[in-house]
């Protein structure tokens, strides 16, 4: 039986009406007619009977097997339109009409932070990404998203797996490109003993790794694993959050800075290591709030060592349990919020009750973004400008920045 794809799900599966209800279809596009075996409401390996004009042949040789990407069969303009539509639909579900949404897409080979998995096998080691919905690891020597420096680090991960993975377990390698070189944080391997520690330290020496941590223990710190945020240099804790591409970070920072031109006191909430706080300190006094103390310490050090910035104060605080209260927010001309996927419901409630006039919301979840937008607009804010930043290219992940004023 042939099914017609009507739309994409939030996971970028095609969605069709089947004989027994909704069917999700892997790697299918709206308007396509497909056939295939339906298992648990999903066709995992469809035959595309009538391809869409938006279909392209996937550029990566690993696309069929690797679970890292789910949208390589769609053209770039389609993906950009779809990601904007995900945001528009999320807002529409709250009866909010979005102004025009621009999309900025990161180039190929630009991911500077990724998590790969390593495992020992009978023949040696496997290092790669997981296959779709599976424990299987897929090696990705032709990966199109990772920066060349991350690709060049894969042999290090193989050797680290040989040294420190247990017989059955998997090691999660968080690999970040820092100014000092590769910053590698491994979790899930065998606990370190002196011989293993020495072997890993030798490995870091051999490949000139900037920093290597193993189950949170620092094995090597050979070069400063710093990131540049504006004029400041920050050494984030191992495995810390960092915007996925330099392009994405620049697009978001540019958006935030432009929205807050003229504000002289800004609160940066869910500030991380200072991605927004430190560039903003070129134009305003900033108060940075974040619940991870090691990140705040890194941010503060970065500010102290930089020259020519406005004052940056910082605070370790759980903004879910103890949001900045409305009278605290009244001290600022503008607020930036960049929460995790769960959103910032309690914090937005306080922003709404305050007198602040400008808010920039950066979000990795269109659903909580729409919820917070509904609260802000009900409190008199207008959604002025929206930007989708596609720094997780070929994935269904949608990152959005929005500027509100009242
Ligand atoms: C999406 S990241 C953004 C970080 C930073 N703005 C950036 O762009 O690099 C979200 C941040 O919120 C922090 N966070 C998570 N839960 C929190 C909470 N309950 N209170 C305060 N900060 C929290 C995380 O540690 C993380 O640094």
Short mmCIF file of C-alpha atoms and ligand atoms in Angstrom, two decimals:
data_model
loop_
_atom_site.label_atom_id
_atom_site.label_comp_id
_atom_site.label_asym_id
_atom_site.label_seq_id
_atom_site.Cartn_x
_atom_site.Cartn_y
_atom_site.Cartn_z
CA UNK A 1 0.00 0.00 0.00
CA UNK A 2 1.25 3.47 -0.89
CA UNK A 3 1.26 6.19 1.76
CA UNK A 4 1.45 9.94 1.19
CA UNK A 5 3.74 11.94 3.49
CA UNK A 6 1.90 14.95 4.87
CA UNK A 7 4.49 16.62 7.07
CA UNK A 8 7.58 15.95 9.17
CA UNK A 9 7.53 15.04 12.86
CA UNK A 10 9.74 16.90 15.34
CA UNK A 11 12.28 14.09 14.82
CA UNK A 12 12.20 14.76 11.04
CA UNK A 13 10.39 11.48 10.21
CA UNK A 14 7.76 11.73 7.47
CA UNK A 15 4.23 11.47 8.88
CA UNK A 16 1.43 9.74 6.92
CA UNK A 17 -2.05 8.38 7.54
CA UNK A 18 -1.83 4.58 7.47
CA UNK A 19 -4.51 1.89 7.55
CA UNK A 20 -4.37 1.79 11.35
CA UNK A 21 -3.54 5.38 12.17
CA UNK A 22 -0.49 7.61 11.97
CA UNK A 23 2.65 6.11 10.45
CA UNK A 24 6.13 7.59 10.84
CA UNK A 25 8.41 7.08 7.87
CA UNK A 26 12.18 7.40 8.15
CA UNK A 27 13.94 9.66 5.65
CA UNK A 28 10.79 10.70 3.79
CA UNK A 29 9.70 14.19 2.77
CA UNK A 30 6.30 15.91 2.55
CA UNK A 31 4.49 15.16 -0.71
CA UNK A 32 6.33 11.88 -1.27
CA UNK A 33 4.53 8.61 -1.89
CA UNK A 34 6.20 5.72 -0.10
CA UNK A 35 5.75 2.01 0.52
CA UNK A 36 7.34 -0.26 3.11
CA UNK A 37 6.87 -2.56 6.06
CA UNK A 38 5.13 -0.90 8.99
CA UNK A 39 6.51 -2.06 12.33
CA UNK A 40 5.28 -0.46 15.54
CA UNK A 41 3.76 2.42 13.58
CA UNK A 42 6.97 3.19 11.68
CA UNK A 43 8.50 2.37 8.31
CA UNK A 44 12.24 2.23 8.96
CA UNK A 45 13.34 1.39 5.39
CA UNK A 46 10.82 2.93 2.99
CA UNK A 47 10.82 2.72 -0.78
CA UNK A 48 10.26 6.21 -2.16
CA UNK A 49 7.76 5.81 -5.01
CA UNK A 50 7.42 9.50 -5.94
CA UNK A 51 10.36 11.59 -4.75
CA UNK A 52 9.94 15.20 -3.69
CA UNK A 53 11.62 18.01 -5.62
CA UNK A 54 13.34 18.78 -2.29
CA UNK A 55 15.02 15.35 -2.19
CA UNK A 56 18.77 15.23 -2.78
CA UNK A 57 21.16 12.31 -2.64
CA UNK A 58 22.78 12.22 0.77
CA UNK A 59 26.31 13.58 0.51
CA UNK A 60 27.79 11.47 3.33
CA UNK A 61 28.84 7.85 2.64
CA UNK A 62 27.73 6.81 6.17
CA UNK A 63 24.25 8.34 6.02
CA UNK A 64 22.23 5.10 5.83
CA UNK A 65 23.92 3.56 8.87
CA UNK A 66 24.95 6.48 11.10
CA UNK A 67 22.42 7.98 13.51
CA UNK A 68 24.25 11.31 13.75
CA UNK A 69 22.34 12.89 10.85
CA UNK A 70 18.68 12.48 9.88
CA UNK A 71 18.13 15.10 7.16
CA UNK A 72 20.79 14.59 4.51
CA UNK A 73 18.12 13.48 2.00
CA UNK A 74 16.61 17.00 2.10
CA UNK A 75 17.94 20.04 0.26
CA UNK A 76 19.46 22.85 2.32
CA UNK A 77 16.65 25.33 1.45
CA UNK A 78 14.05 22.72 2.49
CA UNK A 79 15.75 22.10 5.83
CA UNK A 80 16.03 25.84 6.52
CA UNK A 81 12.33 26.33 5.68
CA UNK A 82 11.34 23.34 7.82
CA UNK A 83 13.33 24.50 10.87
CA UNK A 84 11.71 27.95 10.64
CA UNK A 85 8.33 26.23 10.29
CA UNK A 86 8.93 24.15 13.44
CA UNK A 87 9.32 27.42 15.36
CA UNK A 88 6.36 29.04 13.58
CA UNK A 89 4.11 26.03 14.33
CA UNK A 90 5.19 25.90 17.99
CA UNK A 91 4.25 29.58 18.32
CA UNK A 92 1.01 29.11 16.38
CA UNK A 93 -0.01 26.36 18.83
CA UNK A 94 0.04 29.16 21.45
CA UNK A 95 -1.83 31.54 19.12
CA UNK A 96 1.26 33.64 18.49
CA UNK A 97 2.06 34.81 15.01
CA UNK A 98 5.81 34.89 14.40
CA UNK A 99 7.36 37.79 12.54
CA UNK A 100 9.64 36.77 9.68
CA UNK A 101 12.09 34.09 10.80
CA UNK A 102 15.60 34.18 9.33
CA UNK A 103 17.79 31.10 9.25
CA UNK A 104 21.56 30.97 9.50
CA UNK A 105 23.13 27.59 8.66
CA UNK A 106 26.60 26.53 9.79
CA UNK A 107 28.93 25.32 7.03
CA UNK A 108 30.00 21.69 6.55
CA UNK A 109 32.99 20.52 8.61
CA UNK A 110 32.37 23.15 11.29
CA UNK A 111 31.32 21.20 14.44
CA UNK A 112 34.00 21.90 17.02
CA UNK A 113 32.41 19.89 19.82
CA UNK A 114 31.02 16.37 19.56
CA UNK A 115 30.56 13.23 21.61
CA UNK A 116 31.77 10.01 20.06
CA UNK A 117 31.65 6.55 21.58
CA UNK A 118 34.48 4.01 21.77
CA UNK A 119 34.28 0.27 22.39
CA UNK A 120 36.67 -2.67 22.40
CA UNK A 121 35.90 -5.46 19.94
CA UNK A 122 37.40 -8.90 19.26
CA UNK A 123 39.47 -7.39 16.48
CA UNK A 124 40.50 -4.14 18.16
CA UNK A 125 38.42 -1.01 18.74
CA UNK A 126 35.44 0.79 17.25
CA UNK A 127 35.01 4.57 17.53
CA UNK A 128 32.11 6.47 16.02
CA UNK A 129 28.50 7.52 16.39
CA UNK A 130 25.61 5.25 17.29
CA UNK A 131 23.45 3.89 14.49
CA UNK A 132 19.82 5.06 14.53
CA UNK A 133 17.99 3.88 17.66
CA UNK A 134 20.66 1.26 18.29
CA UNK A 135 23.70 0.38 20.38
CA UNK A 136 25.69 -0.41 17.25
CA UNK A 137 28.62 1.92 16.62
CA UNK A 138 29.27 3.25 13.15
CA UNK A 139 32.72 4.50 12.18
CA UNK A 140 32.56 7.79 10.28
CA UNK A 141 35.85 8.42 8.41
CA UNK A 142 33.97 10.51 5.81
CA UNK A 143 31.90 12.58 8.31
CA UNK A 144 30.83 15.91 6.80
CA UNK A 145 29.95 17.77 9.96
CA UNK A 146 33.02 17.49 12.19
CA UNK A 147 35.91 19.91 11.90
CA UNK A 148 39.06 18.39 10.37
CA UNK A 149 40.83 18.75 13.74
CA UNK A 150 38.16 16.55 15.38
CA UNK A 151 38.44 14.00 12.57
CA UNK A 152 42.21 13.98 13.06
CA UNK A 153 41.65 13.19 16.76
CA UNK A 154 39.83 9.90 16.07
CA UNK A 155 43.05 7.81 16.23
CA UNK A 156 43.59 9.19 19.75
CA UNK A 157 40.13 7.92 20.73
CA UNK A 158 40.95 4.46 19.35
CA UNK A 159 44.11 4.30 21.43
CA UNK A 160 42.38 5.65 24.53
CA UNK A 161 39.69 2.97 24.05
CA UNK A 162 42.37 0.25 23.90
CA UNK A 163 43.94 1.61 27.08
CA UNK A 164 40.89 2.34 29.19
CA UNK A 165 37.64 0.77 27.95
CA UNK A 166 36.36 -2.21 29.88
CA UNK A 167 35.61 -5.45 28.00
CA UNK A 168 31.90 -4.74 27.70
CA UNK A 169 31.35 -1.05 28.39
CA UNK A 170 31.51 1.96 26.15
CA UNK A 171 33.50 5.14 26.65
CA UNK A 172 31.83 8.48 25.82
CA UNK A 173 34.42 10.88 24.46
CA UNK A 174 33.51 14.56 24.55
CA UNK A 175 35.90 16.12 22.07
CA UNK A 176 36.24 19.89 21.83
CA UNK A 177 38.59 21.97 19.75
CA UNK A 178 40.19 24.55 22.05
CA UNK A 179 42.75 27.24 21.31
CA UNK A 180 45.42 24.90 22.73
CA UNK A 181 44.31 21.94 20.61
CA UNK A 182 42.14 18.92 21.37
CA UNK A 183 40.33 19.01 24.71
CA UNK A 184 39.22 15.45 25.48
CA UNK A 185 36.94 14.38 28.34
CA UNK A 186 36.28 10.62 28.59
CA UNK A 187 33.55 9.13 30.73
CA UNK A 188 32.62 5.48 31.29
CA UNK A 189 35.99 3.72 30.99
CA UNK A 190 37.77 1.64 33.63
CA UNK A 191 38.73 3.48 36.79
CA UNK A 192 42.24 4.74 36.55
CA UNK A 193 45.11 2.74 38.06
CA UNK A 194 48.73 3.99 37.92
CA UNK A 195 49.58 2.00 34.76
CA UNK A 196 46.48 3.19 32.92
CA UNK A 197 47.05 6.78 34.05
CA UNK A 198 50.63 6.65 32.74
CA UNK A 199 49.54 5.12 29.41
CA UNK A 200 46.88 7.83 28.93
CA UNK A 201 49.36 10.56 29.87
CA UNK A 202 51.80 9.13 27.28
CA UNK A 203 49.03 9.19 24.70
CA UNK A 204 48.33 12.87 25.45
CA UNK A 205 52.06 13.60 25.05
CA UNK A 206 52.35 11.65 21.81
CA UNK A 207 49.41 13.49 20.17
CA UNK A 208 50.01 16.82 21.91
CA UNK A 209 46.48 16.79 23.39
CA UNK A 210 45.73 20.09 25.17
CA UNK A 211 43.84 18.44 28.05
CA UNK A 212 42.76 14.90 28.77
CA UNK A 213 40.41 13.96 31.59
CA UNK A 214 39.35 10.39 32.37
CA UNK A 215 36.22 9.88 34.50
CA UNK A 216 36.64 13.50 35.69
CA UNK A 217 40.28 12.98 36.72
CA UNK A 218 42.75 15.27 34.94
CA UNK A 219 45.34 13.03 33.26
CA UNK A 220 47.09 15.71 31.23
CA UNK A 221 46.88 19.50 31.01
CA UNK A 222 49.55 20.31 28.46
CA UNK A 223 48.19 23.53 26.90
CA UNK A 224 45.48 25.94 28.05
CA UNK A 225 42.20 24.46 26.75
CA UNK A 226 40.80 27.95 26.26
CA UNK A 227 37.97 29.38 24.16
CA UNK A 228 37.78 32.97 22.98
CA UNK A 229 34.59 34.86 23.89
CA UNK A 230 34.94 38.35 22.41
CA UNK A 231 38.26 39.72 23.67
CA UNK A 232 38.32 37.35 26.66
CA UNK A 233 39.88 33.91 26.86
CA UNK A 234 38.15 31.36 29.05
CA UNK A 235 39.23 27.87 30.12
CA UNK A 236 35.94 25.95 30.47
CA UNK A 237 35.80 22.92 32.78
CA UNK A 238 36.22 19.57 30.95
CA UNK A 239 33.21 18.62 28.81
CA UNK A 240 31.47 21.96 29.52
CA UNK A 241 28.71 23.33 27.30
CA UNK A 242 29.95 25.30 24.31
CA UNK A 243 27.95 26.38 21.24
CA UNK A 244 28.46 23.60 18.69
CA UNK A 245 30.04 25.67 15.91
CA UNK A 246 31.97 28.91 15.86
CA UNK A 247 29.58 30.11 13.16
CA UNK A 248 26.55 29.36 15.37
CA UNK A 249 28.14 31.11 18.33
CA UNK A 250 28.96 34.19 16.22
CA UNK A 251 25.38 34.32 14.84
CA UNK A 252 23.87 34.07 18.35
CA UNK A 253 26.32 36.52 19.93
CA UNK A 254 25.70 39.02 17.08
CA UNK A 255 21.95 38.71 17.57
CA UNK A 256 22.17 39.18 21.35
CA UNK A 257 24.55 42.14 21.12
CA UNK A 258 22.49 43.93 18.49
CA UNK A 259 19.26 43.45 20.45
CA UNK A 260 20.87 45.00 23.53
CA UNK A 261 22.62 47.99 21.96
CA UNK A 262 22.21 50.96 24.31
CA UNK A 263 21.46 48.83 27.39
CA UNK A 264 23.96 49.71 30.09
CA UNK A 265 23.18 46.93 32.60
CA UNK A 266 22.39 43.42 31.41
CA UNK A 267 21.66 40.15 33.23
CA UNK A 268 22.85 37.03 31.39
CA UNK A 269 20.92 34.09 32.84
CA UNK A 270 22.01 30.47 32.25
CA UNK A 271 25.30 32.09 31.32
CA UNK A 272 27.52 29.00 31.01
CA UNK A 273 31.17 30.07 30.71
CA UNK A 274 30.31 33.49 29.31
CA UNK A 275 29.52 32.97 25.60
CA UNK A 276 27.23 36.02 25.78
CA UNK A 277 28.36 37.73 29.01
CA UNK A 278 31.91 38.45 27.90
CA UNK A 279 31.15 39.85 24.41
CA UNK A 280 28.28 41.83 25.98
CA UNK A 281 30.77 43.30 28.47
CA UNK A 282 32.24 45.20 25.52
CA UNK A 283 29.06 47.32 25.58
CA UNK A 284 27.44 46.97 29.05
CA UNK A 285 27.91 45.96 32.67
CA UNK A 286 26.87 42.33 32.93
CA UNK A 287 25.63 40.12 35.76
CA UNK A 288 26.12 36.44 34.80
CA UNK A 289 24.10 33.74 36.58
CA UNK A 290 24.54 29.99 36.17
CA UNK A 291 24.22 26.95 38.47
CA UNK A 292 27.51 25.23 37.58
CA UNK A 293 30.11 26.78 39.86
CA UNK A 294 33.08 25.61 37.75
CA UNK A 295 31.64 27.44 34.73
CA UNK A 296 31.12 30.64 36.69
CA UNK A 297 34.69 30.37 38.00
CA UNK A 298 35.99 30.06 34.41
CA UNK A 299 33.85 33.01 33.29
CA UNK A 300 35.07 35.18 36.16
CA UNK A 301 38.73 34.31 35.51
CA UNK A 302 38.25 35.10 31.82
CA UNK A 303 36.80 38.51 32.66
CA UNK A 304 39.58 39.30 35.18
CA UNK A 305 42.30 38.52 32.66
CA UNK A 306 40.71 40.44 29.76
CA UNK A 307 41.40 44.11 29.13
CA UNK A 308 38.96 46.91 28.36
CA UNK A 309 35.70 45.22 29.37
CA UNK A 310 32.88 46.68 31.42
CA UNK A 311 32.27 45.19 34.85
CA UNK A 312 31.11 41.54 34.96
CA UNK A 313 29.73 40.22 38.23
CA UNK A 314 28.70 36.61 38.54
CA UNK A 315 26.61 34.37 40.73
CA UNK A 316 26.15 30.61 41.14
CA UNK A 317 22.41 30.10 41.45
CA UNK A 318 19.81 27.50 40.53
CA UNK A 319 17.44 29.52 38.37
CA UNK A 320 14.77 26.81 38.38
CA UNK A 321 14.45 26.89 42.17
CA UNK A 322 15.67 30.41 42.84
CA UNK A 323 15.02 32.56 39.77
CA UNK A 324 16.14 36.19 39.85
CA UNK A 325 13.14 37.93 41.44
CA UNK A 326 11.26 40.71 39.70
CA UNK A 327 12.78 43.43 41.90
CA UNK A 328 16.28 42.08 41.17
CA UNK A 329 15.50 42.12 37.45
CA UNK A 330 14.35 45.75 37.74
CA UNK A 331 18.06 46.69 38.08
CA UNK A 332 18.73 45.76 34.45
CA UNK A 333 17.91 47.33 31.08
CA UNK A 334 17.96 43.98 29.38
CA UNK A 335 17.98 40.24 30.16
CA UNK A 336 19.37 37.30 28.18
CA UNK A 337 18.05 33.82 28.94
CA UNK A 338 19.56 30.68 27.39
CA UNK A 339 18.14 27.78 29.40
CA UNK A 340 18.47 24.02 28.83
CA UNK A 341 15.69 22.11 27.01
CA UNK A 342 13.36 22.28 30.02
CA UNK A 343 13.08 26.04 29.48
CA UNK A 344 12.94 28.81 32.07
CA UNK A 345 9.33 28.90 33.24
CA UNK A 346 9.96 30.16 36.80
CA UNK A 347 12.50 32.72 35.60
CA UNK A 348 10.23 34.03 32.86
CA UNK A 349 7.43 34.46 35.38
CA UNK A 350 9.69 36.84 37.33
CA UNK A 351 10.77 38.65 34.15
CA UNK A 352 7.09 39.18 33.30
CA UNK A 353 6.44 40.63 36.78
CA UNK A 354 9.45 42.98 36.51
CA UNK A 355 9.76 46.32 34.71
CA UNK A 356 12.52 45.23 32.34
CA UNK A 357 11.89 46.26 28.75
CA UNK A 358 14.18 44.07 26.67
CA UNK A 359 14.60 40.29 26.70
CA UNK A 360 16.61 38.03 24.42
CA UNK A 361 15.65 34.38 24.61
CA UNK A 362 18.01 31.77 23.15
CA UNK A 363 16.46 28.32 23.13
CA UNK A 364 17.23 24.77 22.00
CA UNK A 365 13.63 23.62 22.37
CA UNK A 366 10.84 25.19 20.28
CA UNK A 367 8.17 23.78 22.63
CA UNK A 368 9.44 25.50 25.80
CA UNK A 369 10.42 28.52 23.68
CA UNK A 370 6.76 28.88 22.63
CA UNK A 371 5.56 28.44 26.22
CA UNK A 372 7.91 31.20 27.47
CA UNK A 373 6.98 33.40 24.49
CA UNK A 374 3.29 33.07 25.39
CA UNK A 375 4.04 34.20 28.96
CA UNK A 376 6.14 37.15 27.75
CA UNK A 377 3.58 38.34 25.21
CA UNK A 378 0.78 38.03 27.80
CA UNK A 379 2.89 40.34 30.01
CA UNK A 380 3.05 42.99 27.29
CA UNK A 381 6.21 42.03 25.38
CA UNK A 382 6.26 42.04 21.58
CA UNK A 383 8.23 39.41 19.70
CA UNK A 384 10.30 41.68 17.45
CA UNK A 385 12.80 39.44 15.75
CA UNK A 386 13.47 35.70 15.44
CA UNK A 387 16.54 33.87 14.15
CA UNK A 388 16.98 30.12 13.71
CA UNK A 389 20.62 29.07 13.93
CA UNK A 390 21.24 25.68 12.34
CA UNK A 391 24.47 24.66 14.00
CA UNK A 392 23.35 21.01 14.24
CA UNK A 393 23.25 20.64 10.52
CA UNK A 394 21.44 17.58 9.09
CA UNK A 395 19.86 16.89 12.50
CA UNK A 396 16.29 17.63 13.59
CA UNK A 397 17.63 19.91 16.33
CA UNK A 398 16.31 23.49 16.18
CA UNK A 399 18.07 26.40 17.92
CA UNK A 400 16.28 29.74 18.04
CA UNK A 401 17.04 33.26 19.26
CA UNK A 402 14.29 35.82 19.78
CA UNK A 403 14.20 39.44 20.79
CA UNK A 404 11.28 40.83 22.83
CA UNK A 405 10.60 44.41 23.84
CA UNK A 406 7.85 46.28 25.69
C1 LIG B 1 22.13 26.03 26.71
S1 LIG B 1 23.38 26.24 27.92
C2 LIG B 1 23.82 27.90 27.61
C3 LIG B 1 25.10 28.37 28.19
C4 LIG B 1 25.63 29.72 27.65
N1 LIG B 1 24.60 30.72 27.57
C5 LIG B 1 26.31 29.55 26.31
O1 LIG B 1 25.77 29.98 25.29
O2 LIG B 1 27.40 28.96 26.27
C6 LIG B 1 22.43 26.29 29.37
C7 LIG B 1 23.17 26.56 30.63
O3 LIG B 1 22.24 26.55 31.73
C8 LIG B 1 22.87 25.99 32.84
N2 LIG B 1 21.81 25.50 33.74
C9 LIG B 1 21.12 24.35 33.65
N3 LIG B 1 20.19 24.28 34.64
C10 LIG B 1 20.30 25.41 35.36
C11 LIG B 1 19.64 25.93 36.50
N4 LIG B 1 18.67 25.22 37.10
N5 LIG B 1 19.99 27.12 36.99
C12 LIG B 1 20.98 27.84 36.40
N6 LIG B 1 21.65 27.41 35.31
C13 LIG B 1 21.33 26.20 34.80
C14 LIG B 1 23.77 24.92 32.27
O4 LIG B 1 24.83 24.59 33.16
C15 LIG B 1 24.26 25.57 30.99
O5 LIG B 1 25.46 26.25 31.19
#
